[in-house]
Each structure stands twice: as structure tokens, then as C-alpha cells.
Short mmCIF file of C-alpha atoms and ligand atoms in Angstrom, two decimals:
data_model
loop_
_atom_site.label_atom_id
_atom_site.label_comp_id
_atom_site.label_asym_id
_atom_site.label_seq_id
_atom_site.Cartn_x
_atom_site.Cartn_y
_atom_site.Cartn_z
CA MET A 131 -19.17 0.24 -20.90
CA THR A 132 -16.37 -1.14 -23.07
CA LEU A 133 -13.93 -3.89 -22.21
CA ALA A 134 -10.85 -4.78 -24.22
CA ARG A 135 -7.62 -6.63 -23.56
CA GLU A 136 -5.64 -3.44 -24.26
CA LEU A 137 -7.28 -1.86 -21.23
CA LYS A 138 -4.98 -3.92 -19.03
CA ILE A 139 -3.91 -2.18 -15.81
CA GLY A 140 -1.52 -4.87 -14.66
CA GLU A 141 -1.05 -8.35 -13.23
CA ILE A 142 -2.90 -8.92 -9.98
CA ASP A 143 -0.55 -9.96 -7.20
CA GLN A 144 -2.51 -12.48 -5.13
CA ARG A 145 -1.24 -10.71 -1.99
CA LEU A 146 -3.81 -8.02 -2.78
CA TYR A 147 -6.22 -10.28 -0.87
CA ALA A 148 -4.21 -10.44 2.34
CA SER A 149 -5.57 -9.83 5.83
CA PHE A 150 -4.40 -9.12 9.35
CA ILE A 151 -4.39 -10.72 12.82
CA GLU A 152 -3.24 -8.60 15.74
CA HIS A 153 -2.91 -9.46 19.41
CA LEU A 154 -5.92 -7.28 20.07
CA GLY A 155 -9.32 -8.02 21.57
CA ARG A 156 -10.52 -11.49 20.62
CA ALA A 157 -8.66 -11.78 17.31
CA VAL A 158 -6.23 -14.37 18.66
CA TYR A 159 -7.72 -15.54 21.97
CA GLY A 160 -11.32 -16.62 21.31
CA GLY A 161 -10.85 -15.98 17.59
CA ILE A 162 -8.31 -18.16 15.84
CA PHE A 163 -7.06 -19.80 19.06
CA GLU A 164 -9.33 -21.25 21.72
CA PRO A 165 -8.14 -24.45 23.37
CA GLY A 166 -11.09 -26.28 24.89
CA HIS A 167 -13.55 -25.03 22.28
CA PRO A 168 -15.60 -27.92 20.81
CA CYS A 169 -14.14 -27.12 17.37
CA ALA A 170 -10.53 -26.70 18.56
CA ASP A 171 -7.92 -29.03 17.08
CA GLU A 172 -4.91 -30.52 18.90
CA ASP A 173 -3.14 -27.12 18.73
CA GLY A 174 -6.13 -25.22 20.12
CA PHE A 175 -6.96 -23.66 16.72
CA ARG A 176 -10.65 -23.21 15.98
CA THR A 177 -11.34 -25.34 12.92
CA ASP A 178 -14.65 -23.57 12.26
CA VAL A 179 -12.66 -20.33 11.86
CA ILE A 180 -9.98 -22.01 9.74
CA GLU A 181 -12.69 -23.22 7.36
CA LEU A 182 -13.97 -19.68 6.87
CA VAL A 183 -10.45 -18.28 6.43
CA LYS A 184 -9.93 -20.87 3.70
CA GLU A 185 -13.25 -19.87 2.15
CA LEU A 186 -11.92 -16.29 1.95
CA LYS A 187 -8.79 -17.56 0.17
CA VAL A 188 -6.49 -15.23 2.08
CA PRO A 189 -2.93 -15.76 0.77
CA VAL A 190 -1.06 -13.79 3.46
CA VAL A 191 -1.86 -12.63 7.01
CA ARG A 192 -0.04 -9.75 8.68
CA TYR A 193 0.95 -10.44 12.32
CA PRO A 194 1.26 -9.64 15.32
CA GLY A 195 0.27 -5.96 14.99
CA GLY A 196 -0.67 -3.15 14.51
CA ASN A 197 -0.12 -0.96 17.52
CA PHE A 198 0.57 -4.07 19.62
CA VAL A 199 3.84 -4.81 17.83
CA SER A 200 5.41 -1.52 18.94
CA GLY A 201 5.80 -2.84 22.50
CA TYR A 202 6.14 -6.55 21.75
CA ASN A 203 9.09 -8.71 22.77
CA TRP A 204 8.91 -11.57 20.31
CA GLU A 205 11.05 -13.69 22.66
CA ASP A 206 8.12 -13.69 25.16
CA GLY A 207 6.02 -15.68 22.70
CA VAL A 208 8.39 -18.57 21.92
CA GLY A 209 9.59 -21.59 23.91
CA PRO A 210 7.85 -23.52 26.68
CA ILE A 211 4.41 -22.02 27.31
CA GLU A 212 4.72 -22.39 31.13
CA SER A 213 7.69 -20.05 31.19
CA ARG A 214 6.24 -17.33 28.98
CA PRO A 215 5.59 -14.05 30.84
CA LYS A 216 2.31 -12.20 31.05
CA ARG A 217 2.84 -8.60 29.95
CA LEU A 218 0.86 -5.40 30.09
CA ASP A 219 0.07 -4.34 26.54
CA LEU A 220 0.20 -0.55 26.58
CA ALA A 221 -1.27 -0.25 23.09
CA TRP A 222 -4.67 -1.62 24.02
CA GLY A 223 -4.62 -1.49 27.85
CA THR A 224 -4.90 -5.25 28.25
CA THR A 225 -2.82 -8.15 29.58
CA GLU A 226 -1.07 -10.32 27.00
CA PRO A 227 -0.75 -13.92 28.25
CA ASN A 228 1.73 -14.92 25.49
CA THR A 229 0.27 -18.42 25.29
CA PHE A 230 0.13 -17.84 21.54
CA GLY A 231 3.21 -16.54 19.75
CA THR A 232 5.28 -16.72 16.59
CA ASN A 233 5.51 -20.50 16.18
CA GLU A 234 1.83 -21.01 17.00
CA PHE A 235 0.96 -18.40 14.41
CA MET A 236 3.13 -20.07 11.77
CA LYS A 237 1.52 -23.44 12.51
CA TRP A 238 -1.88 -21.81 12.19
CA CYS A 239 -0.87 -20.28 8.82
CA ARG A 240 0.08 -23.69 7.49
CA LYS A 241 -3.30 -25.09 8.54
CA ALA A 242 -5.22 -22.13 7.13
CA ASP A 243 -3.41 -22.34 3.75
CA THR A 244 -1.92 -18.91 4.18
CA ASP A 245 1.44 -17.24 4.64
CA CYS A 246 2.75 -14.75 7.15
CA MET A 247 3.64 -11.07 6.76
CA MET A 248 5.64 -10.47 9.93
CA ALA A 249 5.93 -7.10 11.63
CA VAL A 250 8.92 -6.19 13.82
CA ASN A 251 8.92 -3.84 16.78
CA LEU A 252 10.61 -0.57 15.83
CA GLY A 253 8.81 1.33 18.59
CA THR A 254 10.43 0.25 21.84
CA ARG A 255 13.08 -1.92 20.17
CA GLY A 256 15.53 -1.75 17.32
CA ALA A 257 17.47 -3.26 14.45
CA GLU A 258 19.11 -5.98 16.53
CA GLU A 259 15.91 -7.54 17.89
CA ALA A 260 14.44 -7.33 14.39
CA ARG A 261 17.31 -9.10 12.72
CA ASN A 262 17.40 -11.70 15.54
CA LEU A 263 13.80 -12.55 14.71
CA VAL A 264 14.67 -13.02 11.04
CA GLU A 265 17.48 -15.35 12.11
CA TYR A 266 15.18 -17.24 14.50
CA MET A 267 12.51 -17.70 11.84
CA ASN A 268 14.42 -18.09 8.59
CA HIS A 269 17.95 -19.34 9.21
CA PRO A 270 18.23 -23.11 8.75
CA GLY A 271 20.42 -23.74 11.83
CA GLY A 272 23.92 -23.51 13.26
CA SER A 273 23.53 -20.06 14.85
CA ALA A 274 22.25 -19.14 18.31
CA TRP A 275 18.81 -17.90 17.26
CA SER A 276 18.12 -20.55 14.63
CA ASP A 277 19.26 -23.27 17.04
CA LEU A 278 16.89 -21.87 19.63
CA ARG A 279 14.01 -22.33 17.16
CA ILE A 280 15.16 -25.90 16.60
CA ALA A 281 15.34 -26.43 20.38
CA HIS A 282 11.76 -25.14 20.53
CA GLY A 283 10.71 -28.01 18.30
CA PHE A 284 10.79 -26.45 14.83
CA SER A 285 13.65 -27.92 12.86
CA ASN A 286 12.65 -26.35 9.55
CA PRO A 287 12.92 -22.61 9.04
CA TRP A 288 9.62 -20.82 8.46
CA ASN A 289 10.99 -18.81 5.52
CA VAL A 290 8.84 -15.73 6.01
CA LYS A 291 9.39 -13.49 2.98
CA LEU A 292 7.51 -10.31 3.84
CA TRP A 293 8.41 -8.06 6.79
CA CYS A 294 6.87 -4.80 8.08
CA LEU A 295 9.33 -2.32 9.56
CA GLY A 296 7.21 -1.34 12.56
CA ASN A 297 3.70 0.09 12.51
CA GLU A 298 2.29 3.61 12.15
CA MET A 299 5.45 5.14 13.60
CA ASP A 300 4.17 8.69 12.96
CA GLY A 301 1.21 8.26 15.34
CA ARG A 302 1.34 9.89 18.77
CA TRP A 303 -0.59 6.82 20.08
CA GLN A 304 2.25 4.56 18.98
CA MET A 305 4.71 3.27 21.59
CA GLY A 306 8.06 4.73 20.56
CA ALA A 307 6.57 7.15 17.97
CA LYS A 308 9.26 8.90 15.93
CA THR A 309 9.92 11.78 13.59
CA ALA A 310 10.25 10.85 9.92
CA VAL A 311 14.03 11.22 10.07
CA GLU A 312 14.37 9.16 13.25
CA TYR A 313 12.17 6.48 11.74
CA GLY A 314 13.79 6.59 8.31
CA ARG A 315 17.22 5.99 9.84
CA LEU A 316 16.03 3.18 12.10
CA ALA A 317 13.98 1.46 9.40
CA ASN A 318 16.88 1.71 6.96
CA GLU A 319 19.34 0.12 9.36
CA ALA A 320 16.86 -2.54 10.52
CA SER A 321 15.98 -3.48 6.94
CA LYS A 322 19.66 -3.63 6.01
CA LEU A 323 20.51 -6.01 8.83
CA MET A 324 17.39 -8.10 8.28
CA LYS A 325 18.29 -8.50 4.59
CA TRP A 326 21.91 -9.28 5.43
CA THR A 327 20.53 -12.07 7.61
CA ASP A 328 18.27 -13.38 4.85
CA GLY A 329 18.76 -11.92 1.38
CA SER A 330 15.47 -13.30 0.10
CA ILE A 331 13.13 -11.16 2.22
CA GLU A 332 11.21 -8.02 1.25
CA THR A 333 10.46 -5.17 3.63
CA VAL A 334 7.71 -2.58 4.00
CA LEU A 335 8.45 0.95 5.19
CA CYS A 336 5.70 2.56 7.30
CA GLY A 337 3.95 5.36 5.47
CA SER A 338 1.70 7.75 7.35
CA SER A 339 -0.88 6.21 9.66
CA SER A 340 -3.55 7.69 7.37
CA ARG A 341 -4.06 10.41 4.79
CA ASN A 342 -5.32 12.63 7.64
CA SER A 343 -2.05 12.44 9.54
CA PRO A 344 -0.64 15.98 9.94
CA THR A 345 2.72 14.93 8.50
CA PHE A 346 1.24 13.01 5.54
CA GLY A 347 3.38 13.43 2.42
CA GLU A 348 6.36 14.91 4.19
CA TRP A 349 6.65 11.75 6.32
CA GLU A 350 6.79 9.52 3.23
CA ALA A 351 9.25 11.82 1.45
CA GLN A 352 11.68 12.15 4.37
CA SER A 353 11.70 8.51 5.48
CA LEU A 354 11.89 7.23 1.88
CA ASP A 355 14.73 9.59 1.09
CA ILE A 356 16.74 7.82 3.77
CA ALA A 357 15.58 4.22 3.31
CA TYR A 358 14.78 4.02 -0.44
CA ASP A 359 17.58 1.64 -1.39
CA ASN A 360 16.93 -0.84 1.40
CA ILE A 361 13.14 -1.23 1.35
CA ASP A 362 10.66 -2.61 -1.18
CA TYR A 363 7.23 -1.19 -0.32
CA VAL A 364 5.64 1.78 1.44
CA SER A 365 2.56 1.16 3.56
CA LEU A 366 -0.82 2.92 3.48
CA HIS A 367 -3.52 2.61 6.14
CA GLN A 368 -7.06 3.90 5.81
CA TYR A 369 -10.36 3.22 7.56
CA TYR A 370 -13.66 4.88 6.64
CA GLU A 371 -16.70 5.63 8.80
CA ASN A 372 -20.25 6.85 8.44
CA ARG A 373 -20.87 8.42 11.84
CA SER A 374 -23.06 11.14 10.34
CA GLY A 375 -25.28 8.63 8.52
CA ASP A 376 -24.59 10.30 5.14
CA THR A 377 -24.53 7.16 3.02
CA MET A 378 -23.98 8.93 -0.30
CA SER A 379 -20.79 10.58 1.02
CA PHE A 380 -19.75 7.33 2.69
CA LEU A 381 -20.05 5.37 -0.56
CA ALA A 382 -18.05 8.08 -2.35
CA LYS A 383 -15.01 7.59 -0.07
CA THR A 384 -13.27 5.61 -2.81
CA LEU A 385 -12.62 8.92 -4.58
CA GLU A 386 -10.55 9.91 -1.57
CA MET A 387 -8.89 6.48 -1.49
CA ASP A 388 -7.91 6.90 -5.16
CA GLU A 389 -6.41 10.29 -4.38
CA PHE A 390 -4.54 8.87 -1.39
CA ILE A 391 -2.97 6.08 -3.47
CA HIS A 392 -2.10 8.52 -6.23
CA SER A 393 -0.40 10.91 -3.77
CA VAL A 394 1.75 8.21 -2.18
CA LEU A 395 2.80 6.97 -5.61
CA CYS A 396 3.79 10.53 -6.55
CA VAL A 397 6.01 10.77 -3.46
CA CYS A 398 7.61 7.38 -4.18
CA ASP A 399 8.34 8.38 -7.76
CA TYR A 400 9.59 11.83 -6.72
CA ILE A 401 12.20 10.18 -4.51
CA LYS A 402 13.03 7.75 -7.32
CA ALA A 403 13.57 10.69 -9.68
CA LYS A 404 15.58 12.63 -7.13
CA LYS A 405 17.87 9.66 -6.62
CA ARG A 406 17.99 8.85 -10.34
CA SER A 407 17.19 5.34 -9.17
CA LYS A 408 16.31 2.42 -11.43
CA LYS A 409 14.32 0.84 -8.64
CA THR A 410 10.55 1.36 -8.31
CA VAL A 411 9.00 1.20 -4.86
CA HIS A 412 5.51 -0.34 -4.79
CA LEU A 413 2.71 -0.03 -2.24
CA SER A 414 1.45 -2.21 0.57
CA PHE A 415 -2.06 -1.04 1.60
CA ASP A 416 -1.67 -3.08 4.73
CA GLU A 417 -4.68 -1.82 6.71
CA TRP A 418 -8.01 -0.96 5.09
CA ASN A 419 -11.64 -1.38 6.07
CA VAL A 420 -14.68 0.33 7.57
CA TRP A 421 -14.21 1.00 11.30
CA TYR A 422 -16.48 2.98 13.62
CA HIS A 423 -19.43 0.88 14.84
CA SER A 424 -17.64 -0.21 18.00
CA ASP A 425 -16.52 3.29 19.07
CA HIS A 426 -16.98 3.91 22.80
CA VAL A 427 -17.62 0.27 23.81
CA PRO A 428 -16.17 0.07 27.34
CA TYR A 429 -13.76 -2.70 28.38
CA GLU A 430 -12.02 -3.71 31.58
CA ARG A 431 -8.49 -2.32 31.69
CA TRP A 432 -5.72 -4.96 31.93
CA SER A 433 -8.15 -7.83 31.35
CA MET A 434 -7.15 -10.60 28.93
CA ALA A 435 -8.64 -10.58 25.43
CA PRO A 436 -11.69 -8.42 26.19
CA PRO A 437 -13.97 -7.71 23.22
CA ARG A 438 -12.45 -4.71 21.40
CA LEU A 439 -13.24 -3.10 18.05
CA GLU A 440 -16.04 -5.61 17.43
CA ASP A 441 -17.81 -3.79 14.63
CA ILE A 442 -20.97 -5.47 13.41
CA TYR A 443 -21.11 -4.52 9.75
CA TYR A 444 -24.08 -3.02 7.95
CA PHE A 445 -25.08 -3.90 4.41
CA GLU A 446 -23.86 -0.47 3.25
CA ASP A 447 -20.40 -1.35 4.62
CA ALA A 448 -20.32 -4.33 2.25
CA LEU A 449 -20.99 -1.93 -0.62
CA LEU A 450 -18.08 0.31 0.38
CA VAL A 451 -15.80 -2.69 0.95
CA GLY A 452 -16.70 -3.88 -2.57
CA ALA A 453 -15.91 -0.41 -3.97
CA MET A 454 -12.61 -0.32 -2.01
CA LEU A 455 -11.65 -3.69 -3.53
CA ILE A 456 -12.39 -2.26 -6.98
CA THR A 457 -10.15 0.71 -6.12
CA LEU A 458 -7.30 -1.59 -5.07
CA LEU A 459 -7.64 -3.53 -8.32
CA ARG A 460 -7.62 -0.26 -10.26
CA HIS A 461 -4.09 0.31 -8.91
CA CYS A 462 -2.85 -3.27 -9.10
CA ASP A 463 0.09 -2.19 -11.24
CA ARG A 464 1.56 -0.52 -8.12
CA ILE A 465 -0.29 -2.00 -5.12
CA LYS A 466 1.17 -5.44 -4.57
CA ILE A 467 -0.10 -6.13 -1.06
CA ALA A 468 -3.31 -5.11 0.70
CA CYS A 469 -4.57 -6.38 4.06
CA LEU A 470 -8.23 -6.27 5.00
CA ALA A 471 -7.96 -5.23 8.65
CA GLN A 472 -8.64 -7.42 10.33
CA LEU A 473 -9.63 -11.09 9.90
CA VAL A 474 -11.48 -12.37 12.97
CA ASN A 475 -13.63 -10.49 15.55
CA VAL A 476 -11.62 -7.24 15.49
CA ILE A 477 -13.14 -5.12 12.64
CA ALA A 478 -13.42 -8.37 10.74
CA PRO A 479 -15.38 -10.39 8.19
CA ILE A 480 -15.47 -13.44 10.51
CA PHE A 481 -17.13 -13.16 13.91
CA THR A 482 -17.05 -15.74 16.69
CA GLU A 483 -18.59 -16.24 20.09
CA THR A 484 -16.00 -17.36 22.61
CA GLY A 485 -17.10 -20.92 23.40
CA GLY A 486 -19.81 -20.67 20.74
CA GLY A 487 -20.49 -20.33 17.04
CA VAL A 488 -19.27 -18.23 14.18
CA PHE A 489 -20.94 -16.15 11.46
CA LYS A 490 -20.01 -14.32 8.28
CA GLN A 491 -20.37 -10.55 8.42
CA THR A 492 -21.84 -8.65 5.46
CA ILE A 493 -18.34 -7.63 4.30
CA PHE A 494 -17.26 -11.28 4.08
CA TYR A 495 -18.97 -11.70 0.72
CA PRO A 496 -17.48 -8.99 -1.52
CA PHE A 497 -14.04 -9.90 -0.19
CA ALA A 498 -14.59 -13.60 -0.93
CA HIS A 499 -15.92 -12.82 -4.42
CA VAL A 500 -12.95 -10.67 -5.40
CA SER A 501 -10.41 -12.97 -3.82
CA HIS A 502 -11.87 -15.96 -5.71
CA PHE A 503 -12.57 -14.43 -9.09
CA GLY A 504 -10.33 -11.35 -9.18
CA ARG A 505 -7.32 -13.25 -10.52
CA GLY A 506 -5.08 -12.78 -13.54
CA VAL A 507 -4.98 -9.24 -14.90
CA ALA A 508 -7.20 -6.25 -14.13
CA LEU A 509 -8.88 -4.38 -16.99
CA GLN A 510 -10.04 -0.78 -16.65
CA PRO A 511 -13.45 -0.52 -18.34
CA ILE A 512 -14.35 2.61 -20.28
CA LEU A 513 -17.52 3.57 -18.47
CA GLU A 514 -19.99 6.39 -18.98
CA CYS A 515 -22.57 6.76 -16.23
CA PRO A 516 -24.59 9.41 -14.39
CA ARG A 517 -22.88 11.16 -11.48
CA TYR A 518 -23.99 12.76 -8.22
CA ASP A 519 -22.96 15.47 -5.79
CA CYS A 520 -23.08 14.93 -2.04
CA LYS A 521 -21.92 16.75 1.09
CA GLU A 522 -18.30 15.63 0.89
CA PHE A 523 -17.75 15.08 -2.86
CA THR A 524 -18.87 16.25 -6.27
CA ASP A 525 -19.13 14.38 -9.55
CA VAL A 526 -19.27 10.90 -8.02
CA PRO A 527 -19.99 8.16 -10.57
CA TYR A 528 -23.01 6.08 -9.52
CA ILE A 529 -21.38 2.98 -10.95
CA GLU A 530 -17.94 1.80 -9.92
CA SER A 531 -16.64 -1.16 -11.88
CA ILE A 532 -13.59 -3.20 -12.82
CA ALA A 533 -13.00 -6.41 -14.76
CA THR A 534 -10.46 -9.17 -14.30
CA LEU A 535 -9.28 -11.67 -16.88
CA ASP A 536 -7.80 -15.00 -15.95
CA GLU A 537 -6.20 -16.20 -19.16
CA GLU A 538 -5.33 -19.59 -17.71
CA THR A 539 -9.01 -20.47 -17.29
CA ASP A 540 -10.42 -18.13 -19.97
CA SER A 541 -12.58 -16.48 -17.30
CA LEU A 542 -13.62 -12.86 -17.34
CA THR A 543 -15.31 -11.30 -14.29
CA VAL A 544 -16.99 -7.92 -14.02
CA PHE A 545 -17.35 -6.44 -10.52
CA ALA A 546 -19.66 -3.44 -10.08
CA VAL A 547 -21.26 -1.37 -7.32
CA ASN A 548 -24.39 0.64 -8.05
CA LYS A 549 -24.37 3.49 -5.51
CA SER A 550 -27.79 4.82 -6.46
CA PRO A 551 -30.31 4.42 -3.64
CA ASP A 552 -33.31 4.17 -5.97
CA GLU A 553 -32.34 3.62 -9.63
CA THR A 554 -31.66 0.30 -11.30
CA ALA A 555 -28.80 0.78 -13.75
CA GLN A 556 -28.66 -0.92 -17.11
CA LEU A 557 -25.06 -1.99 -17.58
CA SER A 558 -24.27 -2.64 -21.26
CA VAL A 559 -20.83 -4.11 -21.76
CA ASN A 560 -19.29 -4.10 -25.19
CA LEU A 561 -17.00 -7.14 -25.04
CA LEU A 562 -14.87 -5.87 -27.90
CA ASP A 563 -12.27 -8.61 -28.34
CA PHE A 564 -13.77 -11.29 -26.15
CA THR A 565 -15.26 -13.35 -28.93
CA GLY A 566 -16.95 -16.47 -27.62
CA TYR A 567 -17.24 -15.29 -24.01
CA THR A 568 -20.71 -15.74 -22.51
CA PRO A 569 -22.06 -15.09 -19.01
CA THR A 570 -22.10 -18.13 -16.73
CA ALA A 571 -23.17 -16.58 -13.41
CA PHE A 572 -24.54 -13.31 -12.07
CA THR A 573 -24.40 -12.92 -8.31
CA SER A 574 -25.41 -9.83 -6.37
CA MET A 575 -26.12 -8.43 -2.93
CA ASP A 576 -29.02 -6.01 -2.98
CA GLY A 577 -32.47 -5.34 -1.57
CA TYR A 578 -31.39 -5.00 2.05
CA ALA A 579 -31.84 -2.05 4.39
CA LYS A 580 -28.64 0.02 4.56
CA ASP A 581 -28.18 -1.00 8.19
CA ALA A 582 -29.11 -4.68 7.82
CA VAL A 583 -26.63 -6.94 9.64
CA ASN A 584 -25.81 -10.60 10.09
CA GLY A 585 -25.58 -12.34 13.45
CA PHE A 586 -25.44 -15.69 15.23
CA ASP A 587 -29.21 -16.22 15.08
CA ALA A 588 -29.87 -14.98 11.58
CA SER A 589 -27.67 -13.98 8.65
CA PRO A 590 -30.02 -12.46 6.11
CA VAL A 591 -27.43 -10.38 4.23
CA VAL A 592 -26.06 -12.85 1.69
CA PRO A 593 -25.43 -12.89 -2.04
CA HIS A 594 -28.08 -14.29 -4.34
CA THR A 595 -28.11 -15.59 -7.89
CA ASN A 596 -29.77 -13.62 -10.71
CA PRO A 597 -30.90 -14.60 -14.17
CA LEU A 598 -27.95 -14.45 -16.55
CA PRO A 599 -27.30 -11.13 -18.35
CA THR A 600 -28.49 -11.12 -21.96
CA MET A 601 -26.17 -11.11 -25.00
CA ASP A 602 -26.81 -9.26 -28.24
CA GLY A 603 -23.85 -9.79 -30.53
CA SER A 604 -20.84 -8.69 -28.50
CA VAL A 605 -22.91 -6.60 -26.08
CA MET A 606 -23.85 -8.01 -22.70
CA THR A 607 -26.60 -6.31 -20.71
CA ALA A 608 -27.15 -6.70 -16.98
CA LEU A 609 -29.43 -4.87 -14.59
CA LEU A 610 -27.74 -3.56 -11.46
CA LYS A 611 -30.26 -3.00 -8.69
CA PRO A 612 -30.15 0.13 -6.49
CA PHE A 613 -27.54 -0.11 -3.70
CA SER A 614 -26.03 -3.30 -5.06
CA TRP A 615 -22.78 -5.27 -5.23
CA ASN A 616 -22.56 -7.30 -8.45
CA VAL A 617 -20.34 -10.07 -9.79
CA ILE A 618 -20.81 -11.18 -13.39
CA GLN A 619 -18.75 -14.17 -14.50
CA LEU A 620 -18.12 -15.02 -18.15
CA LYS A 621 -16.33 -17.94 -19.72
CA LYS A 622 -15.10 -18.64 -23.21
CA LYS A 623 -17.23 -21.28 -24.92
CA ILE A 624 -15.12 -24.16 -26.16
O1 AHR B 67 -6.36 -2.36 13.11
C1 AHR B 67 -6.50 -1.68 14.31
C2 AHR B 67 -5.40 -0.65 14.53
O2 AHR B 67 -5.54 0.36 13.59
C3 AHR B 67 -3.99 -1.14 14.35
O3 AHR B 67 -3.46 -1.70 15.50
C4 AHR B 67 -3.26 0.12 14.00
O4 AHR B 67 -2.15 -0.12 13.18
C5 AHR B 67 -4.30 0.99 13.35
O5 AHR B 67 -4.31 2.26 13.89
#
């Protein structure tokens, strides 16, 4: 493998390591918010969870949905708690108590060292309610909505910069689902009014709910054609599963993810060309993860915060999550935002027991590694390696890798997944113009059964430290174990 500064893909926007909290299951209630819990602070926020969120270094958290937002009245979640209504949430068949809302979330963000990516309801509501929320949150004062925020005890505006124009509006499961033209027109008008209210915000147009959506491609083209001038990003959502137990196909899903990203970029640039526009629309991959383990878990309809989507992640899921992070970095010139969906309990790296403890899922670690060390610019290595065929794909490289260079700290990091179930790979890296760089740490996750999991009682699936890779002139050699996630850190010697 060869690494050189000229192989730069682009600057890494730190929002690539964003995540997501939805009013769904125990993400909010029993997750980030649990008054009365021994670890709860004066606001009812679980400090044990906040510590882990900080450990993940998540710069932005999308909120409050997801499907939930398409029926949400944001006004229900602000003001005196005693007068907030309980509502039936038709997205998830539960009852929303509204004891946690916009201001609580913003307070939580401040404590968790993160920022908010706010979604507005374009399912059952429209441009007016959306722009009212921008005024409530971002206008300093002297207007009805901003004065209401002040009356609610928040004299300073929250200054939320990133706004999602609804959620998965193409999906038949979505409250207020729309055709691409209906949505394009609504999103365009909503974004226009929201930006007239606060000219400093950026907005995200909903792309298809996944690459498998029947209208994929056409949806992006039609809605973008209408809203291009008033929006900044197009969203992508994708979850992968391994229901059939075919791990080699599962680990190859990043080929499909690459194709997905490429296709959406082609549509964005087609509309740019058609409009002869100078503006480039970038991507917000605002839902991605593995999701399937919790399929068919029953819950009590209309109950409050029942356990939903509580996937317990296998070791092999951590490998795919690592490979998905590499894929996002490979496109960091055009993907500016990406949200691991979600953050706590609901398909999440952090898992709590209501009233009890917390543990780190297997997928916590690759995310934390990339979010800590994947800073600066991404470099695309030139990599030759053996390939395999499997049921769903052909010509899949066994090794997936990317490097990041942080010029401020003179740190170079190589991330790599070895997808081979039985072969150790010898990774030789020619560090062409990185004179003076030497390895300082080599961390990996390997040696676990594919279905090994972490839990409250035992968390065996953790990274471990390896002997440092060897150097011979400018060539660094590291051994990547079968089924492994690897992080090699190098620093310039002073
Ligand atoms: O993240 C869970 C759900 O997946 C979200 O609510 C929705 O946007 C997607 O379908």
C-alpha cells in the first residue's frame, strides 16, 4: 500500500462523526434523560451516559426524529412541564409524555459538548410551523416566538445552524408522506422562510429513505430540481443487516454503500449542470448503521418509552461499522455530515438499563477510534490486495483501508478492516513523503467469535494493543489478523 500527501481526498468535516437521538423507545426516556436515576444531574440527565457521549466525541446530534418528527408539534415540548400534553405518537405506536423537549435537548447538548441538528415536521405540518421554530430557537428577542423562549427561561438564542427539512418523506410509513414534487415544493418554501428568519442556517433536503426505495434517483432529481437554490445538502439513509448469516456478503455491503453515495452525487451534479448553477450541493448521510437484531421484539402499544429497536451488536457488526466509517471518509470531499443512527439504546453504541448501568456495544469502539483520530484530511491509499466473490458481490477487496493526516499535530492514522475469516494479512505501507513519521500505537479488535457481544455483566469485545508495526526505511509493516478492525497511529519524530 502506498500513502502520499497528493492522495488527498479532502478536508474532513468534523460533522462526519455526528449521531442521532429520536423520541423513540428508550433513547430519550431511560437513555439520556432519567430523573431519579442515581447518576441523574439536576436536569434529570444521566451523567454516566453523558460521559460516554463525550468519549465518542460526537460533534452534532440530530433531533427529535426520524419518523417521530413527522407528527411532532414542537410547541408541545416547550414551556411549563405540567402543562405539556401527552400525545399518541403514530410513528412508533407509543405515548409521548413531552416531559423532554427542545430546550431540554439543547441543555443536554451543552452538557454533552455537542451541537444540535434540528429536524422540522414537514409531514403533518408546514413551512409556517418550521419557520416559527427557527424564530423560537434562534432569534435574539423582540418577536412573539423569541419572546416566548425568553419567557420559558432561555434568554439567549440557541443558534442552531443545521436543519433537516422533514424525514424520509418518500416512505409510505411516514406520516404525511408525499410525492417528490409535493415534497420538493414544500421543502423549498419551508427552507426559504426558515432562511429568511435566520440567514445563517443550512438546510438538508430529504433524499430517498434508502437506496432500495422504489422512487430512488427520480425522487432526488425531482425534489432537487425544485429546491436546489434554497437547500444546502441532500440526505442519505442506509441500514444493513445480516439476517441470512452470510458474513462475507454482509462485510461487502460497503461496495453497495459506495455505489449509493456515487449515485446521489451524480443526481446532485446533474441538477447542477441542468441549472448551470455555480453552487454545489453536498451530502448529509444522516442515518447509517447496522439494524436487524431487534426485529419482531413485541412491545405494548401506546405505552411510554417501551424498549424498541434495541439491537445488541455482534463483533461482526463492529467490523462493518468500521468499514462504513472508512467509506464515509473516502467521500469526505462531498459528505459533510453523517449521523450514526442512533446514539443511546435505539440501534446504538451506548446501552443503558433504566434505573441501572450502562455498557459500550461492540460498535462503540470503531466509531470512537475514527472520531478521535480521523481528523484533518483523508488520504486514499493505493492498495493492492486479494479479492473474493460471495453470494451478493464479486471482486470484493479483503482489505478496506483509509488514512487521515492531521497536519496540526503531525499525526497520521491508518484505519483498516481485514475481511478474511482465516488469513492474516501483511500490510506494507510505503510512507512515500512522510519522512520522520514512526508508529506510536497499533490498536485492533480481533479474535472474537462473529456473534460475540457485550453486555452489563461482561464486555469482552474491546480493542487491544499490539506490538508496534516494524519500519524498514520508509516502509511500515503491520500484521492484520483475520476478521479484524485496525488503527495504526504514526507521529512525526521531532
Ligand atoms: O432510526 C430509526 C428510523 O429509521 C428513523 O426513525 C427513520 O428515519 C428510519 O426509517
